Short mmCIF file of C-alpha atoms and ligand atoms in Angstrom, two decimals:
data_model
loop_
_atom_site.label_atom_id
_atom_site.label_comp_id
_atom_site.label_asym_id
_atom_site.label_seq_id
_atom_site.Cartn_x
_atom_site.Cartn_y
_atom_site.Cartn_z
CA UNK A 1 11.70 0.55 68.59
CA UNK A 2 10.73 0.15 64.75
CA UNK A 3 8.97 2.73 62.72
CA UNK A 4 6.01 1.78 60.62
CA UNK A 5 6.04 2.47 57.07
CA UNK A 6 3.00 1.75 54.97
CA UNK A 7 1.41 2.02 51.97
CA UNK A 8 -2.00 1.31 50.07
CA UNK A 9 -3.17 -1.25 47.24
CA UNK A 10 -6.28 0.42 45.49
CA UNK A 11 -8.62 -1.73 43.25
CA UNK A 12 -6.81 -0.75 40.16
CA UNK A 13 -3.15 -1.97 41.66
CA UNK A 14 -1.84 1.49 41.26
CA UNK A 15 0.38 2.06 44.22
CA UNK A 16 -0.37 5.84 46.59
CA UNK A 17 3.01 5.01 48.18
CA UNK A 18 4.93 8.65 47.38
CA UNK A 19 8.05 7.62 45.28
CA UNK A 20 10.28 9.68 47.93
CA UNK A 21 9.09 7.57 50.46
CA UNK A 22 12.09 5.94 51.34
CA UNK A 23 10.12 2.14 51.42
CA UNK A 24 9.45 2.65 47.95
CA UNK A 25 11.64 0.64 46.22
CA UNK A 26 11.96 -1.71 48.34
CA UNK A 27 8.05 -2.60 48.97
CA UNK A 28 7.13 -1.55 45.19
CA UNK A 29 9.20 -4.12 43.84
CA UNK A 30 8.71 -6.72 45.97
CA UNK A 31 4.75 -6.11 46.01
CA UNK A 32 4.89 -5.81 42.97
CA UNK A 33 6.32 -8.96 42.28
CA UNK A 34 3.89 -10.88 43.81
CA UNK A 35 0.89 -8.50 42.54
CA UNK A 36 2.09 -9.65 38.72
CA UNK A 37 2.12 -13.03 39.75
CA UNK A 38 -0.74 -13.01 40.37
CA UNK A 39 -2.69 -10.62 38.10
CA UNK A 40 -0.26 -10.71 35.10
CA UNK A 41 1.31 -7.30 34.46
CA UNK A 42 -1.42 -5.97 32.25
CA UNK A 43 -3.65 -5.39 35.75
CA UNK A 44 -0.37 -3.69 37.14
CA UNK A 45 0.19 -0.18 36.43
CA UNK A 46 3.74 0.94 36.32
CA UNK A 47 5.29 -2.33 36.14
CA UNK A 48 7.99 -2.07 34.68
CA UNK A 49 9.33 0.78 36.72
CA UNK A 50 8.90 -1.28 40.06
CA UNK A 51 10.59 -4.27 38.14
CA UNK A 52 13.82 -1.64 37.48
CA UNK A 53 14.26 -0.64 41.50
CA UNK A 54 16.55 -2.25 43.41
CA UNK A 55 15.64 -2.72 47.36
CA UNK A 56 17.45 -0.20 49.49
CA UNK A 57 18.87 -3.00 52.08
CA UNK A 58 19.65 -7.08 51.46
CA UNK A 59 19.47 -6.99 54.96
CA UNK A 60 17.72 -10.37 55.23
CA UNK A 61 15.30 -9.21 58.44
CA UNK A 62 14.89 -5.93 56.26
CA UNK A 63 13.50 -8.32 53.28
CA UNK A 64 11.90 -10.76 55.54
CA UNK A 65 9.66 -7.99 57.12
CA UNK A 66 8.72 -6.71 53.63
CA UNK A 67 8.11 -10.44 52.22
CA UNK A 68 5.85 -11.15 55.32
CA UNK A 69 3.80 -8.14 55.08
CA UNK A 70 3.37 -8.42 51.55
CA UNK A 71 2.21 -11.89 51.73
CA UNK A 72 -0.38 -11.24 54.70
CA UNK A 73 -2.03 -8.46 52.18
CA UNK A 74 -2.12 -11.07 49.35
CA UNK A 75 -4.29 -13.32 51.67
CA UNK A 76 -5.68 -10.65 54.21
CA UNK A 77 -9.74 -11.96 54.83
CA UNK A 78 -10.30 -8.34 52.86
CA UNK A 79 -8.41 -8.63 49.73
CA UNK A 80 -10.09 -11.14 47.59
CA UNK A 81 -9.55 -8.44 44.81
CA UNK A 82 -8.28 -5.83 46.71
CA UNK A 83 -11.31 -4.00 47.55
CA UNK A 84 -11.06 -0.36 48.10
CA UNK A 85 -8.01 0.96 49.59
CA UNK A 86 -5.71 -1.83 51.44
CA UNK A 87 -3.42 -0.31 53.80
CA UNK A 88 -0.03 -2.89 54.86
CA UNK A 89 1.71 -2.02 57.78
CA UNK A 90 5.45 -3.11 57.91
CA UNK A 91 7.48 -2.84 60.84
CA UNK A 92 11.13 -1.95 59.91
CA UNK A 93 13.80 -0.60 61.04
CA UNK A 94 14.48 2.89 61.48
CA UNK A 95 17.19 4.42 59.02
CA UNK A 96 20.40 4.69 60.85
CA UNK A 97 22.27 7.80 60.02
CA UNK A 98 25.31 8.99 61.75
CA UNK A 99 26.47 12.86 60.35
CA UNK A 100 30.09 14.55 61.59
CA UNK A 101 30.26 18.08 62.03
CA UNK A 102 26.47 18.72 63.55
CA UNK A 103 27.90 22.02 65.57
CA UNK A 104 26.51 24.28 62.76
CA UNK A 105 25.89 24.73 58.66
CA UNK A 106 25.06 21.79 56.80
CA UNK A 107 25.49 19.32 59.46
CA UNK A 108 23.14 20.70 61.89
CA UNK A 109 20.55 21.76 59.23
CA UNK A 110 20.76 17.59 57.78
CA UNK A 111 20.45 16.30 61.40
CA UNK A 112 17.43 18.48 61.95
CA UNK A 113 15.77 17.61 58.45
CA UNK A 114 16.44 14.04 58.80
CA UNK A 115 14.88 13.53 62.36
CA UNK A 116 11.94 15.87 61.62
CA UNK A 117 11.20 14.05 58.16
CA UNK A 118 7.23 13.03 58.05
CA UNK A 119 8.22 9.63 57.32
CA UNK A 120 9.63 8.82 60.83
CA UNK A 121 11.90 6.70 58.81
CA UNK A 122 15.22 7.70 60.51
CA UNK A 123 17.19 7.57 63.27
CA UNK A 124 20.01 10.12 63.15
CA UNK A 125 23.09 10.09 65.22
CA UNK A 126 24.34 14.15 65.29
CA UNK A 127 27.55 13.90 66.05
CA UNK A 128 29.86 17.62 67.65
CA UNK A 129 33.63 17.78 68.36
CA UNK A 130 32.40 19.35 71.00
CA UNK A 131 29.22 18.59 72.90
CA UNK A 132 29.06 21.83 74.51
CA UNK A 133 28.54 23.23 71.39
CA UNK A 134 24.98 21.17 70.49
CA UNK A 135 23.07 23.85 72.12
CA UNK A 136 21.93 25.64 69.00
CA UNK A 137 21.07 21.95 67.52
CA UNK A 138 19.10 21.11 70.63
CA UNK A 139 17.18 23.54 70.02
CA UNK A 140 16.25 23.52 66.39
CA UNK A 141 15.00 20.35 67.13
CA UNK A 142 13.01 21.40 69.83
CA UNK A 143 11.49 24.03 68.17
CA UNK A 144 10.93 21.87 65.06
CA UNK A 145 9.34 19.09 66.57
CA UNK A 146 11.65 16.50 65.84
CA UNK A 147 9.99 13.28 67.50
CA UNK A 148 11.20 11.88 70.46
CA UNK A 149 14.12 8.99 69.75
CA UNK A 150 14.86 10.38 66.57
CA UNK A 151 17.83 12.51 67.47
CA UNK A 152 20.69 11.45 69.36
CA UNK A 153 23.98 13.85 69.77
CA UNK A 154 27.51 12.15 70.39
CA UNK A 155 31.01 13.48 70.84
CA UNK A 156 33.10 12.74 67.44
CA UNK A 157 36.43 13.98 66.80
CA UNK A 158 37.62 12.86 63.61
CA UNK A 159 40.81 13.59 64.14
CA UNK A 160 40.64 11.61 67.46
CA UNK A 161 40.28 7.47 66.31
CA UNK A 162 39.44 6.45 70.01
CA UNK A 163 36.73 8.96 69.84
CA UNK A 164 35.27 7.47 66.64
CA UNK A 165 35.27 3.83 68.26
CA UNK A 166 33.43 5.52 71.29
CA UNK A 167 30.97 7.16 69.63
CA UNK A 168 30.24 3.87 66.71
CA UNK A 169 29.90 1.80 69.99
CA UNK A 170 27.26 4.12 71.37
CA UNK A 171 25.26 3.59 68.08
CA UNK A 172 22.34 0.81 69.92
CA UNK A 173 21.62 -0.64 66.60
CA UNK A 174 24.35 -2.11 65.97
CA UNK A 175 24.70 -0.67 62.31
CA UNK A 176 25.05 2.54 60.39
CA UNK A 177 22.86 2.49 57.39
CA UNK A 178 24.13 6.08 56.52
CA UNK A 179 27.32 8.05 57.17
CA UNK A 180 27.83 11.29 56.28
CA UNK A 181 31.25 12.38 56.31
CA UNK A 182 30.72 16.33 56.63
CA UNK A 183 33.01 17.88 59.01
CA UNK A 184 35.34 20.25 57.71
CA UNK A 185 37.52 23.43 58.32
CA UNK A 186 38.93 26.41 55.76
CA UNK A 187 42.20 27.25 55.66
CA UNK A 188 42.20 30.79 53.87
CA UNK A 189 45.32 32.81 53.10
CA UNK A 190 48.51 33.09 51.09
CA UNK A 191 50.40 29.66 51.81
CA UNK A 192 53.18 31.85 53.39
CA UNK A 193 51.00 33.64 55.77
CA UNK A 194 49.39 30.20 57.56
CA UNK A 195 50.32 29.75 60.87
CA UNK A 196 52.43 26.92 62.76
CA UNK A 197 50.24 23.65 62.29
CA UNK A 198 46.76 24.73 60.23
CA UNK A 199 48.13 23.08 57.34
CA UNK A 200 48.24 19.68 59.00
CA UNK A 201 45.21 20.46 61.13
CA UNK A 202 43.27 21.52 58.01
CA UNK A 203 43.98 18.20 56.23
CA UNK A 204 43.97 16.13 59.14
CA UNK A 205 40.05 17.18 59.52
CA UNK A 206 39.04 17.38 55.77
CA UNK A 207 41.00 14.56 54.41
CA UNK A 208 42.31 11.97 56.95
CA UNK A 209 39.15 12.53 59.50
CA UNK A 210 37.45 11.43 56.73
CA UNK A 211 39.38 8.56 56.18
CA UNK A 212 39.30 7.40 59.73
CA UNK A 213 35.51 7.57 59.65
CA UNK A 214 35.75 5.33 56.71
CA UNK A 215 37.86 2.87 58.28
CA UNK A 216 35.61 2.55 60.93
CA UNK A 217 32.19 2.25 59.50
CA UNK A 218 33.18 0.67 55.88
CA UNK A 219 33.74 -2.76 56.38
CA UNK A 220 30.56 -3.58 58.83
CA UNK A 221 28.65 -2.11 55.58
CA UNK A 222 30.63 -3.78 52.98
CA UNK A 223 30.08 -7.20 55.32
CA UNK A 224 26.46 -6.58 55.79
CA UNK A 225 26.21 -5.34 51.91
CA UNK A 226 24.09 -2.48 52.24
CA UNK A 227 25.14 1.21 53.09
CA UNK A 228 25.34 4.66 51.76
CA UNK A 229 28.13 7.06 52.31
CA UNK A 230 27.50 10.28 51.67
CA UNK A 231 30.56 13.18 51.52
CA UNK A 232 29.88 16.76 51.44
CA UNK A 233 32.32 17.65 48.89
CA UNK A 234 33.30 21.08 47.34
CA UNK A 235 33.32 22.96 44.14
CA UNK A 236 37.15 23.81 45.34
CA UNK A 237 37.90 19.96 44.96
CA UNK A 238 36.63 19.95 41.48
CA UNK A 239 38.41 23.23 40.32
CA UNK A 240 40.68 25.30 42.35
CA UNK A 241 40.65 28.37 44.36
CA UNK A 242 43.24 30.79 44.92
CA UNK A 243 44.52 31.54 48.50
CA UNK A 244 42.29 28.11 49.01
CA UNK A 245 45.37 26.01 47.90
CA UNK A 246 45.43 23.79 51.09
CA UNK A 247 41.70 23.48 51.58
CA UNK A 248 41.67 22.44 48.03
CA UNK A 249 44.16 20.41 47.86
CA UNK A 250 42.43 18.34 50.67
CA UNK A 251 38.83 18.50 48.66
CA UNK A 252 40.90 17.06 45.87
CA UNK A 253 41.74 14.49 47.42
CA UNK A 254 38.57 13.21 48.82
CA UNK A 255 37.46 13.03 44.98
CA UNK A 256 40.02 10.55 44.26
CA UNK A 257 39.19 9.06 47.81
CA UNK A 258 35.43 8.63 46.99
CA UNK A 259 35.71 7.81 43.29
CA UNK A 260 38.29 5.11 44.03
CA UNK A 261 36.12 3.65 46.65
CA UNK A 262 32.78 3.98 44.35
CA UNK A 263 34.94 1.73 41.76
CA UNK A 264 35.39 -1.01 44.55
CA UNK A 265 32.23 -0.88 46.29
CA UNK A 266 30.14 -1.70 43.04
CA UNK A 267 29.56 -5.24 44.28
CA UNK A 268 29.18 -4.82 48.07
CA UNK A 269 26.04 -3.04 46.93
CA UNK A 270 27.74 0.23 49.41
CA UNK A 271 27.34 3.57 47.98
CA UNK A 272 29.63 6.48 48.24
CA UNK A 273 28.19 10.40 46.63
CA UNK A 274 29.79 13.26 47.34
CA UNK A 275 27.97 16.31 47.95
CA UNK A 276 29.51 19.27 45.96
CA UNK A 277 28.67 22.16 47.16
CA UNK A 278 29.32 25.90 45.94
CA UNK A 279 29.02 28.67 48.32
CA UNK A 280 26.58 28.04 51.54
CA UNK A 281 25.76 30.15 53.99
CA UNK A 282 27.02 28.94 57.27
CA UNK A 283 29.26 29.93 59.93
CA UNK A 284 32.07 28.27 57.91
CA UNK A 285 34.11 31.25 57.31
CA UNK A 286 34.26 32.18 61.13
CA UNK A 287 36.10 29.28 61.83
CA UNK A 288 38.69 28.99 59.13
CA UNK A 289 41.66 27.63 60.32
CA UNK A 290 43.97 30.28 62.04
CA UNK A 291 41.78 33.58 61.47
CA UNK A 292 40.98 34.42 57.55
CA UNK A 293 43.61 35.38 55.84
CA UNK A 294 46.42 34.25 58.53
CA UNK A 295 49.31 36.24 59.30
CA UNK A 296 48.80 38.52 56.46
CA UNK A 297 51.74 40.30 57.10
CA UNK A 298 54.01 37.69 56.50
CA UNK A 299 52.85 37.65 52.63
CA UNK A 300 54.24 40.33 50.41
CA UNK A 301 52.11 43.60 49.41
CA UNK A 302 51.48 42.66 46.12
CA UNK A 303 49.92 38.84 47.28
CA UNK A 304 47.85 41.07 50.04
CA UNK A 305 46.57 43.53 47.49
CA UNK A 306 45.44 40.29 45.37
CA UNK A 307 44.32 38.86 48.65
CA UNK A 308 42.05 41.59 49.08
CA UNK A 309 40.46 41.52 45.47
CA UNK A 310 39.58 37.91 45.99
CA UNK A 311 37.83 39.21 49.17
CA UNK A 312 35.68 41.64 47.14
CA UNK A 313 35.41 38.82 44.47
CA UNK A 314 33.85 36.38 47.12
CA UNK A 315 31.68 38.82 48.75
CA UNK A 316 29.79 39.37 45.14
CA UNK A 317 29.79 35.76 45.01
CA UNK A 318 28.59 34.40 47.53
CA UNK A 319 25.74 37.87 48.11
CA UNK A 320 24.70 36.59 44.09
CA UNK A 321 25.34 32.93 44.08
CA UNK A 322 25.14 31.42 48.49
CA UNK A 323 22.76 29.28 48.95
CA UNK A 324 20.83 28.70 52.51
CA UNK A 325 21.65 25.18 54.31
CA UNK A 326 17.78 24.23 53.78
CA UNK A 327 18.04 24.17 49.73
CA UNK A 328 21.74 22.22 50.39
CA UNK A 329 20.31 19.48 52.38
CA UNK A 330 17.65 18.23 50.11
CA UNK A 331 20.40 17.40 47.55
CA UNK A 332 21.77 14.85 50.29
CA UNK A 333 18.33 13.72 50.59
CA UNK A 334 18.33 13.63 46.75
CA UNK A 335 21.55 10.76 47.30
CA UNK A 336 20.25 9.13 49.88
CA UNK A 337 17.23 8.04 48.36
CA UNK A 338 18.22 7.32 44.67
CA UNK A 339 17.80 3.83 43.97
CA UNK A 340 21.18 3.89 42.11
CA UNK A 341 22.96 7.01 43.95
CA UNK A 342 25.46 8.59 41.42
CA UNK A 343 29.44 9.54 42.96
CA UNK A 344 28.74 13.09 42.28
CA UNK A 345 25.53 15.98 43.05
CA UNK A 346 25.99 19.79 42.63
CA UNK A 347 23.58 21.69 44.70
CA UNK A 348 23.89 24.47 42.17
CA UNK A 349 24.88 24.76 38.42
CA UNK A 350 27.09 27.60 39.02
CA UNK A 351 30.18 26.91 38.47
CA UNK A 352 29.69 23.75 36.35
CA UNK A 353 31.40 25.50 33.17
CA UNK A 354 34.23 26.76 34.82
CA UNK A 355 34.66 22.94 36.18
CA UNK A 356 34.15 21.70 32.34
CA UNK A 357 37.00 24.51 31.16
CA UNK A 358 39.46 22.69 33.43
CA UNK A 359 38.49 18.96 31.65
CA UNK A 360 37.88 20.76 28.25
CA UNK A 361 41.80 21.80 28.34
CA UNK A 362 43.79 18.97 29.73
CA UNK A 363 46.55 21.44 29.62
CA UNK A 364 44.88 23.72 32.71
CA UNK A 365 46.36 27.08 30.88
CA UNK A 366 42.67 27.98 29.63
CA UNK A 367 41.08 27.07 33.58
CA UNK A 368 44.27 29.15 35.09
CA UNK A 369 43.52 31.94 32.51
CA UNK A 370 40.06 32.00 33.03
CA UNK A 371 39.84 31.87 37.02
CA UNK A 372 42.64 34.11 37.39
CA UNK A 373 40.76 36.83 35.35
CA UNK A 374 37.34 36.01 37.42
CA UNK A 375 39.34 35.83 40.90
CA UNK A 376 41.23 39.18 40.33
CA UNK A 377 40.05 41.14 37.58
CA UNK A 378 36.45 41.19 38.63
CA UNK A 379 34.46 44.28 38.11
CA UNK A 380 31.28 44.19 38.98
CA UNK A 381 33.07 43.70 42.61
CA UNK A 382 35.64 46.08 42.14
CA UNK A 383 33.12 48.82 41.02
CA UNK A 384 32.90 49.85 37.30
CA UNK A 385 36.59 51.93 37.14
CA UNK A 386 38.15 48.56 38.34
CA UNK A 387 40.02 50.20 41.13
CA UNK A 388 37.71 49.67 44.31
CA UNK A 389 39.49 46.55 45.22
CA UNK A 390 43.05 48.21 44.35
CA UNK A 391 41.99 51.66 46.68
CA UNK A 392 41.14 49.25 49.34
CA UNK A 393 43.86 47.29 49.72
CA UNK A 394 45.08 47.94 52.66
CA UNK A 395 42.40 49.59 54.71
CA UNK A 396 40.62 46.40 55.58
CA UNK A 397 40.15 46.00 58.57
CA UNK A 398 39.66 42.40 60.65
CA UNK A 399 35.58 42.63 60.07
CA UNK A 400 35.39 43.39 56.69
CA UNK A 401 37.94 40.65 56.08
CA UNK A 402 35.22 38.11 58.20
CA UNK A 403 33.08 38.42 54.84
CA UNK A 404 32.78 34.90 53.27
CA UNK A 405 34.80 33.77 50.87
CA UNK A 406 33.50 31.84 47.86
CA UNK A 407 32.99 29.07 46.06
CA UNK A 408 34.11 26.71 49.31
N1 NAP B 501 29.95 26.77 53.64
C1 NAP B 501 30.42 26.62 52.42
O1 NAP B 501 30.44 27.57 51.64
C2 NAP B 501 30.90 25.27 51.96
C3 NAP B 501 31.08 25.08 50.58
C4 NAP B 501 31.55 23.84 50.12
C5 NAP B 501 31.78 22.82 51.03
N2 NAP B 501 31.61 23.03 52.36
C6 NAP B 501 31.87 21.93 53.26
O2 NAP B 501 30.73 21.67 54.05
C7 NAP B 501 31.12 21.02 55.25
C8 NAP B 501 30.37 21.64 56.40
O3 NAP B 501 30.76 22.98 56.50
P1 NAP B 501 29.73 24.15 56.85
O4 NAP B 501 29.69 25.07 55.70
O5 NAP B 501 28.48 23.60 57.36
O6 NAP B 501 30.57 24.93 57.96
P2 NAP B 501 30.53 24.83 59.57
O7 NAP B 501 29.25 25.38 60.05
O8 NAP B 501 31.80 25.46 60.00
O9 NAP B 501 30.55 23.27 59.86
C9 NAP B 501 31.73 22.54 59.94
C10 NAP B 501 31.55 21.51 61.01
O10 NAP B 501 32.70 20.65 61.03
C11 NAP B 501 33.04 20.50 62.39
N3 NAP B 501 34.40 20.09 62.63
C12 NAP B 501 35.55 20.77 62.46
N4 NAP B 501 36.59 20.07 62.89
C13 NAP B 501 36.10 18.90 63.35
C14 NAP B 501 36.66 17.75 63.94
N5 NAP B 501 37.98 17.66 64.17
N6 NAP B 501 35.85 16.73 64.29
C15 NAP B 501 34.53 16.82 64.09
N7 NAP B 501 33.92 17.89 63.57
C16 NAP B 501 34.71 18.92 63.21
C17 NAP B 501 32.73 21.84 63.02
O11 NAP B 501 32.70 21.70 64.44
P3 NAP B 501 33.14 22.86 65.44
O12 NAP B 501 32.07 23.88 65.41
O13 NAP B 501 33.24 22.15 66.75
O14 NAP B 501 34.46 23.38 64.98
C18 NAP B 501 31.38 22.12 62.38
O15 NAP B 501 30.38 21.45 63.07
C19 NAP B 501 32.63 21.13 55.33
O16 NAP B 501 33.21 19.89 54.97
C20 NAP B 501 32.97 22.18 54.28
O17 NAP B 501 34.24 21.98 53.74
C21 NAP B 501 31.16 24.23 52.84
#
């Protein structure tokens, strides 16, 4: 069943419709098109804004809906000269959104602020690995009210292509108006000390699950002309991490995925953003590929001693700089509602001039200077002689070394 969005025509043509209302653009433009028509534009205020936006979906029924309802306010029996407040009613389509990795962290926390938006304007399609895992999400949406319809769960394995197909099949509209490519795993360690198989399990998840999903959902959108992709990227694709190499080196590569994509999809009017994220907190450092750290003892003392100053390095980081799921989310919500979404949004300003050191010196020495001194050399984690880290090493134990690592 359709949603209703609506919005009011006062007297003075000024438009109440909230600007992060997701109908917006679509219904201020086209309104507004036939409002200046005819009024002229000096009667309309904010016209040329409107006139800028572009509507969020060709979808012809999408347009047709808007047209219709803007034409029966024109000639409602009340709107001679719009009289007091007019309100329109359009019946649309819900928002189809289908997220990967809903289990926990960012995933879960998008599902849940999607389907409990105010708007009713969505239809979100969780999607778990595992469905006996959707417990916690269950209930978050329970307890936060989240209207009934406007949550579905599905199994999803990205790493499992007949599992995609199942679960896009089990999508009843027919189309996904937003995918949001978020599942991921960590892969923490010196490269040595990974066991048998995280390395391809690690980039079969980050990099080719996403490409799978993308495969299976681009071409209805580039066909129907209309879609956003959303990717929740990392600040370790943009600059890298030590003793992150292979988790990075999978983050890099869904930059060059997504911005070689953005360049294409310019005229299928399909949108691709990646999310880049610095540290969250989430259970993400729990399930790192293969225990954090690895087999430790495979790696030489002197990589483990550095190992374990990155650990204190990460700990300050993330206790000074993490940021909750909530505050994350509304930076997808920032993407998905642009008129013109840009490829790239940080959720935090952090580490943007370490990211601009790496592009300032083409080179990399000054980035590989500069993070190796922050990574390993860091102070105010390794208390103020410099040594905590060094009369440590060794004497962590499994728990301590559970303490997230950061920027992800
Ligand atoms: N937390 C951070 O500091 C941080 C920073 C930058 C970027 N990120 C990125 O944010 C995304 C979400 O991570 P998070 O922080 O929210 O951590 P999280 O709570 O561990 O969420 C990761 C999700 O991905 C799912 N997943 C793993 N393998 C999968 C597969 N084969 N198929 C489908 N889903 C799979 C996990 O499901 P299971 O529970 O079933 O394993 C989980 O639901 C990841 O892409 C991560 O790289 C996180």
């Amino acid at each position: 069943m359709g949603s209703w969005g609506h919005f009011n025509c006062s007297y003075s043509c000024s438009f109440l419709l909230a600007p992060e209302d997701p109908l917006f653009p679509l219904v201020g433009s086209l309104f507004l098109r036939e409002l200046t028509k005819e009024f002229g534009t000096d009667h309309i205020y904010g016209a040329d804004t409107f006139n800028e936006m572009q509507p969020p979906s060709s979808e012809p029924s999408y347009l047709a809906a808007a047209t219709a309802a803007v034409y029966q306010a024109m000639t409602a029996d009340q709107s001679p000269a719009f009289p007091g407040s007019l309100p329109v009613h359009i019946p649309m389509d819900r928002t189809v959104v289908l997220i990967t990795g809903c289990s926990s962290g960012i995933g879960l926390h998008l599902a849940l602020r999607l389907a409990s938006d105010p708007s009713q304007s969505f239809k979100v399609y969780a999607t778990l690995r595992d469905l006996a895992s959707q417990g916690p999400l269950l209930e978050a949406a329970q307890s936060r009210g989240c209207p009934p319809g406007s949550l579905e769960t599905l199994q999803l394995d990205v790493r499992d292509a007949d599992s995609i197909a199942a679960a896009q099949a089990r999508v009843t509209e027919g189309r996904v108006d937003v995918l949001v490519c978020n599942a991921g795993r960590g892969l923490v360690g010196p490269l040595e000390a990974h066991k048998e198989g995280s390395v391809d399990a690690v980039l079969d998840v980050n990099l080719t699950g996403t490409v799978r999903m993308l495969q299976a959902f681009l071409p209805d959108m580039k066909r129907r002309r209309s879609g956003r992709i959303l990717v929740t990227g990392s600040i370790g694709g943009l600059m890298a991490l030590p003793f992150n190499a292979v988790y990075c080196a999978s983050k890099f590569a869904l930059e060059g995925l997504c911005e070689s994509l953005a360049i294409l999809l310019q005229p299928f009017g399909v949108h691709v953003s990646l999310i880049e994220c610095g540290p969250v907190h989430t259970p993400f450092p729990e399930k790192v590929e293969g225990g954090l750290g690895g087999m430790l003892d495979r790696a030489d003392a002197e990589t483990r001693d550095l190992f374990y100053r990155y650990c204190r390095h990460c700990e300050r980081v993330i206790r000074e700089a993490g940021q909750d799921p909530e505050e994350v989310v509304e930076v997808f919500l920032q993407a998905l509602r642009a008129p013109r979404p840009a490829l790239r949004y940080f959720t935090t300003e952090r580490f943007l001039p370490l990211v601009q050191l790496r592009f300032s010196d083409p080179s990399g020495s000054d980035y590989v200077a500069a993070a190796h001194k922050s990574a390993f050399h860091d102070k105010a984690a390794e208390g103020s002689d410099g040594n905590g880290a060094e009369a440590e090493a060794g004497k962590l134990g499994a728990s301590e070394l559970r303490a997230p690592l950061a920027p992800q």
